[in-house]
């Protein structure tokens, strides 16, 4: 316990999470489920209760399933199979295709109403006895302490003391500003008016579920927010025009070609400036930035919230190791891994955004002709592909840093997705279809490190291990030419080996990063005054 905490009788938490949006909620839930003592500090007195994000992907759904929320969420979601970009004449320019079951075992694109997601996450977090939530708690300062960080809260007599702080406090992050962290601005900044509607039961509205209207006179984004809600977004000529354009009659006139007052209720009109920013530093000593506090991106790929939840996954399993005694230099791999991934998504989002927002009619006609020709030449819809992680907790194998797919498996009479049947965390998977298996000493070392060991087997050869119901893992081993793969709690591959004799070296890579050190120490930059 720090001297300040002792003096004021303050409890020492393992982690203080600042901000209680989806990224802060997931961070608190992951750390709470790992057994750590967490406090959440949220500046507002209640949940935001209005939609902001609209979309998440199969990787994010895999995280929600890890938290135990997939069953609760599914009835509130819409699974979207395509994403259209059409010109003012209705001609198809770009089409992205999404699978009903993607590489992570879930649909590749879900449309959601964010308040439903936040309600589910809030119930989960409040059900964890080791997570404390303090609403109406505005953070005003940070101070170094011998064993962590003292966080000053407005109007509070006592500070909140924690070993680490994860700041999920949004694009206008107080934490980032207080730490004097600069931002790299890509220069893509546009004002849009966002209009959300609640669809009336049996209203008969037939609205495109996921469409970008590339009309130089008025670029429009149309997105489903799940079964009961819909969003229209309109690019504005300037932010100053918003007070006039937000008037309900003007909004209804804008959407008249798609929906009328008998079919829906207008529930929200807001203005957003789409930005493209990356914080220069995602860590200052024992304080880490996550979500919009670390990066902001245009919405054209639907990856803003997803990127923040990837941050939460990356931070959570590394903080878990550090709180159990690992060298906190492990936390330096957070930015080195996540930043290249985020920057690639921002660059692609800007590329698509510039396609969407061409305002010159001649340039728009040239764009249309080029994109139609490209689409006809390809002959099939495009697939969205995201890069792997940057350097960090991974080996040099080609597969390292990429997501490990998830398929359906059967083990001892139970069938389902791998995570549900065989567990989560660090996983070592061995291709045992030809009878190969780890020796006892290597298995014992993996177990000591908390790694779950599983063998993909051929039912004809053995009743041990598990069988590959959909063939996902067999195909992956055949295509990768590997014999064993070790993946992390965030589902990214730490490393692979071609021979089982190399598994001990793979485990050593993990052990070096996560095993307790003799004398854990605070490292990194000090908090700025």
Coordinates of C-alpha atoms in Angstrom, one line a residue:
X1 CA 0.0 0.0 0.0
X2 CA 1.4 3.4 -0.9
X3 CA 2.2 6.1 1.7
X4 CA -0.6 8.3 0.4
X5 CA -3.1 5.4 0.6
X6 CA -2.0 4.5 4.1
X7 CA -2.3 8.2 5.3
X8 CA -5.8 8.5 4.0
X9 CA -7.0 5.0 4.7
X10 CA -7.5 4.2 1.0
X11 CA -7.8 0.7 -0.3
X12 CA -5.1 -0.3 -2.8
X13 CA -6.7 -1.7 -5.9
X14 CA -4.9 -3.8 -8.5
X15 CA -6.3 -1.8 -11.4
X16 CA -8.3 1.4 -11.8
X17 CA -10.2 1.7 -15.0
X18 CA -11.2 5.2 -16.1
X19 CA -14.3 5.3 -18.3
X20 CA -17.2 3.0 -18.4
X21 CA -18.1 2.7 -22.0
X22 CA -17.8 -0.7 -23.8
X23 CA -13.9 -0.7 -23.7
X24 CA -13.8 0.1 -20.0
X25 CA -16.5 -2.4 -19.3
X26 CA -14.7 -5.2 -21.1
X27 CA -11.4 -4.3 -19.5
X28 CA -13.0 -4.4 -16.0
X29 CA -14.8 -7.6 -16.8
X30 CA -11.7 -9.4 -18.1
X31 CA -9.5 -8.3 -15.1
X32 CA -12.3 -9.0 -12.7
X33 CA -12.9 -12.5 -14.1
X34 CA -9.1 -13.1 -13.7
X35 CA -9.5 -12.5 -10.0
X36 CA -8.1 -9.0 -9.7
X37 CA -9.4 -6.2 -7.5
X38 CA -10.7 -3.5 -9.9
X39 CA -12.3 -0.1 -9.5
X40 CA -14.0 1.7 -12.3
X41 CA -14.2 5.5 -12.3
X42 CA -16.9 7.1 -14.6
X43 CA -17.4 10.8 -14.8
X44 CA -21.1 10.6 -15.6
X45 CA -23.8 9.6 -13.1
X46 CA -25.4 7.0 -15.4
X47 CA -24.7 4.9 -18.5
X48 CA -24.7 7.0 -21.7
X49 CA -27.7 5.1 -22.9
X50 CA -27.5 6.3 -26.5
X51 CA -26.1 4.5 -29.5
X52 CA -22.7 5.4 -30.8
X53 CA -21.0 2.3 -32.2
X54 CA -23.2 0.2 -34.5
X55 CA -21.1 -2.8 -35.7
X56 CA -18.8 -5.5 -34.4
X57 CA -17.1 -8.5 -35.9
X58 CA -16.5 -12.2 -35.2
X59 CA -13.3 -11.5 -33.2
X60 CA -15.2 -9.2 -30.9
X61 CA -18.1 -11.7 -30.6
X62 CA -15.5 -14.3 -29.5
X63 CA -14.5 -11.9 -26.7
X64 CA -18.1 -11.4 -25.7
X65 CA -18.6 -15.2 -25.7
X66 CA -15.5 -15.5 -23.5
X67 CA -17.2 -13.1 -21.0
X68 CA -20.3 -15.3 -21.1
X69 CA -22.5 -12.8 -23.0
X70 CA -23.1 -14.4 -26.4
X71 CA -26.4 -16.0 -25.5
X72 CA -27.7 -12.7 -24.0
X73 CA -26.6 -10.6 -27.0
X74 CA -27.7 -12.7 -30.0
X75 CA -31.4 -11.9 -29.8
X76 CA -30.6 -8.2 -29.9
X77 CA -28.3 -8.4 -33.0
X78 CA -28.7 -8.4 -36.7
X79 CA -26.3 -10.6 -38.7
X80 CA -25.3 -8.7 -41.9
X81 CA -24.0 -10.6 -45.0
X82 CA -23.0 -7.7 -47.3
X83 CA -22.0 -4.1 -47.3
X84 CA -22.9 -2.0 -50.4
X85 CA -21.5 1.2 -51.8
X86 CA -23.8 2.6 -54.5
X87 CA -23.7 5.8 -56.5
X88 CA -26.5 8.4 -56.8
X89 CA -28.1 6.3 -59.7
X90 CA -28.2 3.2 -57.5
X91 CA -25.4 1.4 -59.3
X92 CA -23.3 -1.0 -57.2
X93 CA -19.7 0.3 -56.9
X94 CA -18.3 -1.8 -54.1
X95 CA -19.6 -4.9 -52.2
X96 CA -18.1 -6.5 -49.2
X97 CA -19.1 -10.0 -48.4
X98 CA -19.4 -11.4 -44.8
X99 CA -19.8 -15.0 -43.8
X100 CA -22.5 -16.3 -41.6
X101 CA -19.7 -18.2 -39.8
X102 CA -16.3 -16.6 -40.0
X103 CA -12.8 -17.6 -38.9
X104 CA -13.5 -17.0 -35.3
X105 CA -16.5 -19.3 -35.2
X106 CA -19.1 -16.5 -35.2
X107 CA -20.8 -14.3 -37.9
X108 CA -18.3 -11.9 -39.4
X109 CA -20.6 -8.8 -39.0
X110 CA -23.1 -8.0 -36.3
X111 CA -25.3 -4.9 -36.2
X112 CA -26.2 -3.7 -32.7
X113 CA -28.0 -1.1 -30.6
X114 CA -25.2 0.0 -28.2
X115 CA -27.4 0.6 -25.1
X116 CA -28.4 -3.1 -25.2
X117 CA -24.7 -4.1 -25.3
X118 CA -23.8 -1.8 -22.5
X119 CA -26.7 -3.0 -20.4
X120 CA -25.5 -6.6 -20.8
X121 CA -21.9 -5.6 -20.0
X122 CA -23.0 -3.5 -17.0
X123 CA -24.9 -6.5 -15.5
X124 CA -21.9 -8.7 -16.0
X125 CA -19.5 -6.3 -14.3
X126 CA -21.8 -5.5 -11.4
X127 CA -22.1 -9.2 -10.8
X128 CA -18.4 -9.5 -10.1
X129 CA -17.7 -9.2 -6.4
X130 CA -14.2 -7.9 -6.9
X131 CA -15.1 -5.0 -9.3
X132 CA -16.3 -1.7 -7.7
X133 CA -18.0 0.8 -10.0
X134 CA -18.1 4.5 -9.0
X135 CA -20.3 6.6 -11.2
X136 CA -20.2 10.5 -11.1
X137 CA -16.5 10.2 -10.3
X138 CA -14.5 12.7 -12.5
X139 CA -10.8 12.1 -12.4
X140 CA -8.8 15.4 -11.9
X141 CA -5.2 14.3 -11.3
X142 CA -2.7 11.5 -11.1
X143 CA 0.3 11.2 -8.7
X144 CA 3.1 8.7 -8.6
X145 CA 3.2 6.5 -5.5
X146 CA 5.8 4.0 -4.3
X147 CA 3.6 1.0 -5.3
X148 CA 1.4 2.5 -8.1
X149 CA -0.7 5.5 -8.9
X150 CA -2.8 7.8 -6.8
X151 CA -5.9 9.0 -8.7
X152 CA -7.6 12.1 -7.5
X153 CA -11.4 12.2 -8.0
X154 CA -13.3 15.5 -8.0
X155 CA -15.1 16.2 -4.8
X156 CA -13.5 13.2 -3.0
X157 CA -11.5 13.6 0.2
X158 CA -9.5 10.5 -0.5
X159 CA -7.6 9.4 -3.5
X160 CA -8.1 6.1 -5.3
X161 CA -4.9 4.1 -5.2
X162 CA -4.1 1.4 -7.7
X163 CA -1.1 -0.5 -8.9
X164 CA -2.1 0.2 -12.5
X165 CA -4.5 2.5 -14.4
X166 CA -6.2 1.8 -17.7
X167 CA -7.7 4.9 -19.2
X168 CA -10.6 4.2 -21.5
X169 CA -11.9 7.8 -21.3
X170 CA -12.7 8.4 -24.9
X171 CA -11.5 10.7 -27.7
X172 CA -11.5 13.7 -25.4
X173 CA -9.4 11.8 -22.9
X174 CA -8.5 13.7 -19.8
X175 CA -5.8 11.1 -19.0
X176 CA -4.1 11.6 -22.4
X177 CA -4.1 15.3 -22.0
X178 CA -3.0 15.2 -18.4
X179 CA 0.0 13.0 -19.4
X180 CA 0.8 15.5 -22.2
X181 CA 0.7 12.7 -24.8
X182 CA 0.6 14.1 -28.4
X183 CA -1.4 12.6 -31.3
X184 CA -0.5 11.8 -34.8
X185 CA -3.3 13.3 -37.0
X186 CA -3.8 11.7 -40.4
X187 CA -5.7 14.9 -41.5
X188 CA -9.0 13.1 -42.3
X189 CA -11.6 15.2 -40.4
X190 CA -15.3 15.5 -41.6
X191 CA -18.5 16.7 -39.9
X192 CA -21.5 14.4 -40.2
X193 CA -25.0 14.5 -38.8
X194 CA -26.1 11.1 -37.3
X195 CA -29.9 10.4 -37.1
X196 CA -31.1 7.4 -35.2
X197 CA -34.6 5.9 -35.5
X198 CA -36.6 3.3 -33.6
X199 CA -38.6 1.2 -36.0
X200 CA -42.3 0.7 -35.2
X201 CA -43.6 -2.8 -34.9
X202 CA -45.2 -3.8 -38.2
X203 CA -44.3 -0.4 -39.6
X204 CA -43.3 -2.0 -42.9
X205 CA -40.1 -0.1 -43.3
X206 CA -37.8 -1.7 -45.9
X207 CA -34.5 0.1 -45.4
X208 CA -31.0 -1.0 -46.6
X209 CA -29.2 -2.6 -43.8
X210 CA -25.6 -1.6 -44.7
X211 CA -25.2 0.9 -47.5
X212 CA -23.0 3.9 -48.3
X213 CA -24.6 6.2 -50.8
X214 CA -21.8 7.9 -52.8
X215 CA -23.8 10.8 -54.0
X216 CA -21.6 14.0 -54.6
X217 CA -24.7 16.1 -53.7
X218 CA -25.1 14.4 -50.4
X219 CA -23.0 11.4 -49.1
X220 CA -25.2 9.2 -46.9
X221 CA -24.4 6.2 -44.6
X222 CA -27.3 3.9 -43.8
X223 CA -26.7 1.3 -41.1
X224 CA -28.9 -1.1 -39.2
X225 CA -28.6 -0.9 -35.4
X226 CA -30.1 -4.4 -34.8
X227 CA -33.7 -5.5 -35.3
X228 CA -35.4 -2.5 -33.8
X229 CA -33.2 0.5 -34.7
X230 CA -31.7 2.2 -37.8
X231 CA -29.2 5.0 -38.5
X232 CA -28.9 7.5 -41.3
X233 CA -25.7 9.7 -41.3
X234 CA -25.4 12.7 -43.6
X235 CA -22.1 14.5 -44.4
X236 CA -22.5 18.2 -43.6
X237 CA -20.9 21.0 -45.6
X238 CA -19.8 22.4 -42.3
X239 CA -20.4 21.8 -38.6
X240 CA -22.0 25.2 -38.3
X241 CA -24.9 24.0 -40.4
X242 CA -25.9 21.4 -37.8
X243 CA -28.3 23.5 -35.7
X244 CA -30.5 24.1 -38.8
X245 CA -30.2 20.7 -40.3
X246 CA -31.0 18.9 -37.1
X247 CA -34.6 20.2 -37.1
X248 CA -36.9 17.1 -37.2
X249 CA -38.8 18.2 -40.3
X250 CA -35.6 18.6 -42.2
X251 CA -34.4 15.2 -41.0
X252 CA -37.6 13.5 -42.1
X253 CA -37.3 15.2 -45.5
X254 CA -33.8 13.8 -45.8
X255 CA -34.9 10.2 -45.2
X256 CA -38.2 10.3 -47.0
X257 CA -37.0 8.0 -49.8
X258 CA -36.4 5.3 -47.2
X259 CA -38.8 5.7 -44.2
X260 CA -41.6 7.9 -43.0
X261 CA -43.1 8.9 -39.7
X262 CA -45.6 6.1 -39.8
X263 CA -42.8 3.5 -39.8
X264 CA -40.3 4.9 -37.2
X265 CA -39.7 7.4 -34.4
X266 CA -36.7 9.8 -34.6
X267 CA -35.0 9.2 -31.3
X268 CA -31.7 11.1 -31.7
X269 CA -29.9 13.6 -33.9
X270 CA -26.2 14.3 -33.1
X271 CA -23.2 15.7 -34.9
X272 CA -19.8 14.0 -35.0
X273 CA -16.6 14.9 -36.6
X274 CA -15.0 11.8 -38.0
X275 CA -11.3 11.9 -37.1
X276 CA -8.2 9.8 -37.7
X277 CA -5.7 10.1 -34.7
X278 CA -3.2 7.9 -33.0
X279 CA -1.6 8.8 -29.6
X280 CA 2.1 8.9 -29.7
X281 CA 2.4 7.0 -26.4
X282 CA 0.0 4.4 -25.1
X283 CA 1.8 3.9 -21.8
X284 CA 3.2 6.3 -19.2
X285 CA 4.7 4.3 -16.4
X286 CA 1.8 2.5 -14.8
X287 CA -0.9 4.2 -16.8
X288 CA -2.1 2.8 -20.2
X289 CA -4.4 4.3 -22.8
X290 CA -7.0 2.2 -24.5
X291 CA -9.8 2.6 -27.1
X292 CA -10.5 6.2 -28.4
X293 CA -8.1 7.6 -25.8
X294 CA -5.3 5.8 -27.8
X295 CA -6.7 6.0 -31.3
X296 CA -9.7 7.3 -33.3
X297 CA -10.7 6.2 -36.8
X298 CA -13.3 6.9 -39.5
X299 CA -16.4 4.7 -39.2
X300 CA -16.4 3.3 -42.7
X301 CA -15.0 -0.1 -41.6
X302 CA -17.0 -0.4 -38.4
X303 CA -13.8 -1.1 -36.5
X304 CA -13.7 1.7 -33.8
X305 CA -15.2 -0.2 -30.9
X306 CA -13.7 -3.5 -32.1
X307 CA -10.2 -1.9 -32.0
X308 CA -10.8 -0.8 -28.5
X309 CA -11.9 -4.2 -27.4
X310 CA -8.8 -5.7 -28.9
X311 CA -6.9 -3.2 -26.8
X312 CA -8.8 -4.5 -23.7
X313 CA -7.9 -8.1 -24.5
X314 CA -4.3 -7.3 -25.1
X315 CA -3.9 -5.3 -21.9
X316 CA -5.9 -7.7 -19.7
X317 CA -3.9 -10.9 -20.1
X318 CA -0.6 -9.0 -19.9
X319 CA -1.7 -7.1 -16.8
X320 CA -2.9 -10.3 -15.3
X321 CA 0.7 -11.7 -15.7
X322 CA 2.3 -8.6 -14.4
X323 CA 0.0 -8.4 -11.3
X324 CA 1.1 -12.0 -10.6
X325 CA 4.8 -11.0 -10.7
X326 CA 5.9 -10.9 -14.3
X327 CA 8.2 -8.0 -15.3
X328 CA 6.0 -5.1 -16.3
X329 CA 8.2 -4.6 -19.4
X330 CA 5.7 -7.0 -20.8
X331 CA 3.3 -4.0 -21.0
X332 CA 5.6 -2.3 -23.5
X333 CA 4.5 -4.9 -26.1
X334 CA 0.9 -3.6 -25.9
X335 CA 1.6 -0.6 -28.1
X336 CA 4.2 -2.3 -30.3
X337 CA 1.7 -5.0 -31.1
X338 CA -1.5 -3.0 -31.4
X339 CA -0.4 0.2 -33.1
X340 CA 0.5 -1.2 -36.5
X341 CA -2.8 -3.0 -36.6
X342 CA -4.7 0.2 -35.7
X343 CA -2.8 2.3 -38.2
X344 CA -3.5 -0.2 -41.0
X345 CA -7.3 -0.1 -40.3
X346 CA -7.2 3.7 -40.1
X347 CA -5.5 3.9 -43.5
X348 CA -8.0 1.6 -45.1
X349 CA -10.9 3.5 -43.5
X350 CA -9.6 6.8 -44.8
X351 CA -9.2 5.2 -48.3
X352 CA -12.8 4.2 -48.2
X353 CA -13.9 7.5 -46.7
X354 CA -12.4 9.4 -49.6
X355 CA -14.2 7.2 -52.0
X356 CA -17.5 7.9 -50.2
X357 CA -17.1 11.7 -49.9
X358 CA -16.2 12.8 -53.4
X359 CA -18.2 16.0 -53.9
X360 CA -17.2 17.0 -57.4
X361 CA -19.6 15.5 -59.9
X362 CA -17.0 15.0 -62.6
X363 CA -14.6 13.3 -60.2
X364 CA -17.5 11.2 -58.9
X365 CA -18.4 10.0 -62.4
X366 CA -14.8 9.0 -62.9
X367 CA -14.8 7.2 -59.6
X368 CA -18.0 5.4 -60.5
X369 CA -16.7 4.1 -63.8
X370 CA -13.4 2.9 -62.3
X371 CA -15.1 1.1 -59.4
X372 CA -17.7 -0.5 -61.6
X373 CA -15.0 -1.8 -63.9
X374 CA -13.0 -3.2 -61.0
X375 CA -16.0 -4.9 -59.5
X376 CA -16.9 -6.5 -62.9
X377 CA -13.3 -7.7 -63.4
X378 CA -13.2 -9.3 -59.9
X379 CA -16.4 -11.1 -60.4
X380 CA -17.1 -11.6 -56.7
X381 CA -17.6 -9.4 -53.6
X382 CA -14.5 -8.3 -51.7
X383 CA -13.5 -9.7 -48.3
X384 CA -12.2 -7.4 -45.6
X385 CA -8.8 -8.5 -44.4
X386 CA -7.0 -7.0 -41.3
X387 CA -3.3 -7.3 -40.6
X388 CA -1.7 -9.2 -37.7
X389 CA 0.0 -7.8 -34.7
X390 CA 3.3 -5.9 -34.7
X391 CA 6.4 -7.2 -32.8
X392 CA 5.9 -8.2 -29.2
X393 CA 5.0 -11.5 -27.4
X394 CA 5.4 -13.8 -30.3
X395 CA 8.1 -15.8 -32.1
X396 CA 9.4 -15.4 -35.6
X397 CA 7.1 -18.0 -37.3
X398 CA 5.0 -16.8 -40.2
X399 CA 1.7 -17.5 -38.4
X400 CA 2.7 -15.6 -35.2
X401 CA 0.8 -12.5 -34.5
X402 CA -2.2 -13.6 -36.5
X403 CA -5.6 -14.7 -35.2
X404 CA -6.0 -18.4 -34.5
X405 CA -9.2 -19.6 -36.1
X406 CA -11.9 -21.2 -34.0
X407 CA -14.0 -24.2 -35.2
X408 CA -16.4 -26.7 -33.8
X409 CA -15.0 -29.6 -31.9
X410 CA -16.2 -32.7 -30.0
X411 CA -14.6 -34.0 -26.9
X412 CA -15.9 -36.7 -24.6
X413 CA -19.4 -36.4 -25.9
X414 CA -19.6 -32.6 -25.8
X415 CA -19.7 -30.7 -29.1
X416 CA -19.4 -26.9 -29.6
X417 CA -17.0 -24.2 -30.4
X418 CA -13.4 -24.8 -29.1
X419 CA -13.5 -22.0 -26.5
X420 CA -16.7 -23.4 -24.9
X421 CA -15.7 -27.1 -25.0
X422 CA -12.0 -27.0 -24.2
X423 CA -11.4 -23.7 -22.5
X424 CA -9.7 -20.4 -23.0
X425 CA -6.4 -18.7 -21.9
X426 CA -3.1 -19.9 -23.3
X427 CA -3.6 -22.9 -25.5
X428 CA -1.1 -25.3 -27.0
X429 CA -2.6 -27.4 -29.8
X430 CA -0.8 -30.4 -31.2
X431 CA -1.6 -32.1 -34.5
X432 CA -2.0 -35.6 -33.3
X433 CA -3.9 -37.0 -36.2
X434 CA -1.1 -39.4 -37.0
X435 CA -0.6 -40.3 -33.3
X436 CA 2.0 -37.7 -32.3
X437 CA 1.8 -36.4 -28.8
X438 CA 3.8 -34.3 -26.3
X439 CA 6.0 -36.1 -23.9
X440 CA 5.2 -36.0 -20.2
X441 CA 7.9 -33.4 -19.2
X442 CA 6.9 -30.9 -21.9
X443 CA 3.2 -31.4 -21.0
X444 CA 4.1 -30.8 -17.3
X445 CA 6.0 -27.6 -18.2
X446 CA 3.0 -26.3 -20.2
X447 CA 0.7 -27.1 -17.3
X448 CA 3.0 -25.2 -14.9
X449 CA 2.8 -22.2 -17.1
X450 CA -1.0 -22.3 -17.1
X451 CA -1.2 -23.5 -20.7
X452 CA -4.0 -25.8 -21.7
X453 CA -2.7 -28.7 -23.9
X454 CA -4.9 -30.3 -26.4
X455 CA -4.4 -32.9 -29.2
X456 CA -6.2 -32.9 -32.5
X457 CA -6.9 -36.6 -33.0
X458 CA -8.2 -39.0 -35.6
X459 CA -11.1 -40.9 -34.0
X460 CA -9.9 -44.1 -35.7
X461 CA -6.6 -43.9 -33.8
X462 CA -7.5 -42.9 -30.3
X463 CA -10.3 -41.8 -28.1
X464 CA -8.1 -39.2 -26.4
X465 CA -7.9 -35.5 -27.4
X466 CA -10.7 -34.0 -29.5
X467 CA -12.1 -34.4 -33.0
X468 CA -12.4 -31.6 -35.5
X469 CA -16.1 -31.5 -36.4
X470 CA -15.9 -28.9 -39.1
X471 CA -12.3 -29.6 -40.2
X472 CA -11.1 -26.1 -39.3
X473 CA -8.0 -27.2 -37.4
X474 CA -7.0 -30.0 -39.7
X475 CA -7.1 -27.6 -42.7
X476 CA -5.1 -25.0 -40.7
X477 CA -2.4 -27.5 -39.8
X478 CA -2.2 -28.8 -43.4
X479 CA -2.0 -25.3 -44.8
X480 CA 0.5 -24.0 -42.3
X481 CA 2.8 -27.0 -42.4
X482 CA 3.2 -26.9 -38.6
X483 CA 2.8 -29.6 -35.9
X484 CA 1.9 -27.5 -32.9
X485 CA 0.7 -23.9 -32.2
X486 CA 0.6 -21.9 -29.1
X487 CA -2.0 -19.1 -28.9
X488 CA -2.7 -16.4 -26.3
X489 CA -5.8 -15.5 -24.3
X490 CA -6.6 -12.7 -26.9
X491 CA -6.7 -15.5 -29.6
X492 CA -3.5 -14.3 -31.4
X493 CA -0.8 -16.9 -32.2
X494 CA 2.3 -16.6 -30.0
X495 CA 4.2 -19.1 -32.1
X496 CA 4.3 -22.4 -34.1
X497 CA 6.7 -25.3 -34.5
X498 CA 7.2 -27.8 -37.3
X499 CA 8.5 -30.5 -34.9
X500 CA 7.3 -31.4 -31.3
X501 CA 11.0 -31.3 -30.3
X502 CA 10.8 -27.5 -30.6
X503 CA 7.8 -27.1 -28.3
X504 CA 10.1 -26.6 -25.2
X505 CA 11.6 -23.5 -26.9
X506 CA 8.2 -22.2 -27.7
X507 CA 7.2 -22.6 -24.0
X508 CA 10.4 -20.8 -23.0
X509 CA 9.4 -17.8 -25.0
X510 CA 6.2 -17.6 -23.0
X511 CA 7.9 -18.4 -19.7
X512 CA 10.4 -15.6 -20.2
X513 CA 7.6 -13.1 -20.6
X514 CA 5.1 -14.2 -17.9
X515 CA 7.0 -15.9 -15.1
X516 CA 7.4 -13.9 -11.9
X517 CA 10.7 -12.0 -11.6
X518 CA 12.7 -11.8 -8.4
X519 CA 12.0 -8.2 -7.7
X520 CA 9.2 -6.6 -9.8
X521 CA 9.9 -2.9 -10.2
X522 CA 8.1 0.1 -11.6
X523 CA 9.5 0.9 -15.0
X524 CA 8.7 3.3 -17.8
X525 CA 8.2 7.1 -17.8
X526 CA 7.1 8.9 -14.7
X527 CA 3.7 10.6 -14.6
X528 CA 4.0 14.2 -15.6
X529 CA 2.8 16.8 -13.1

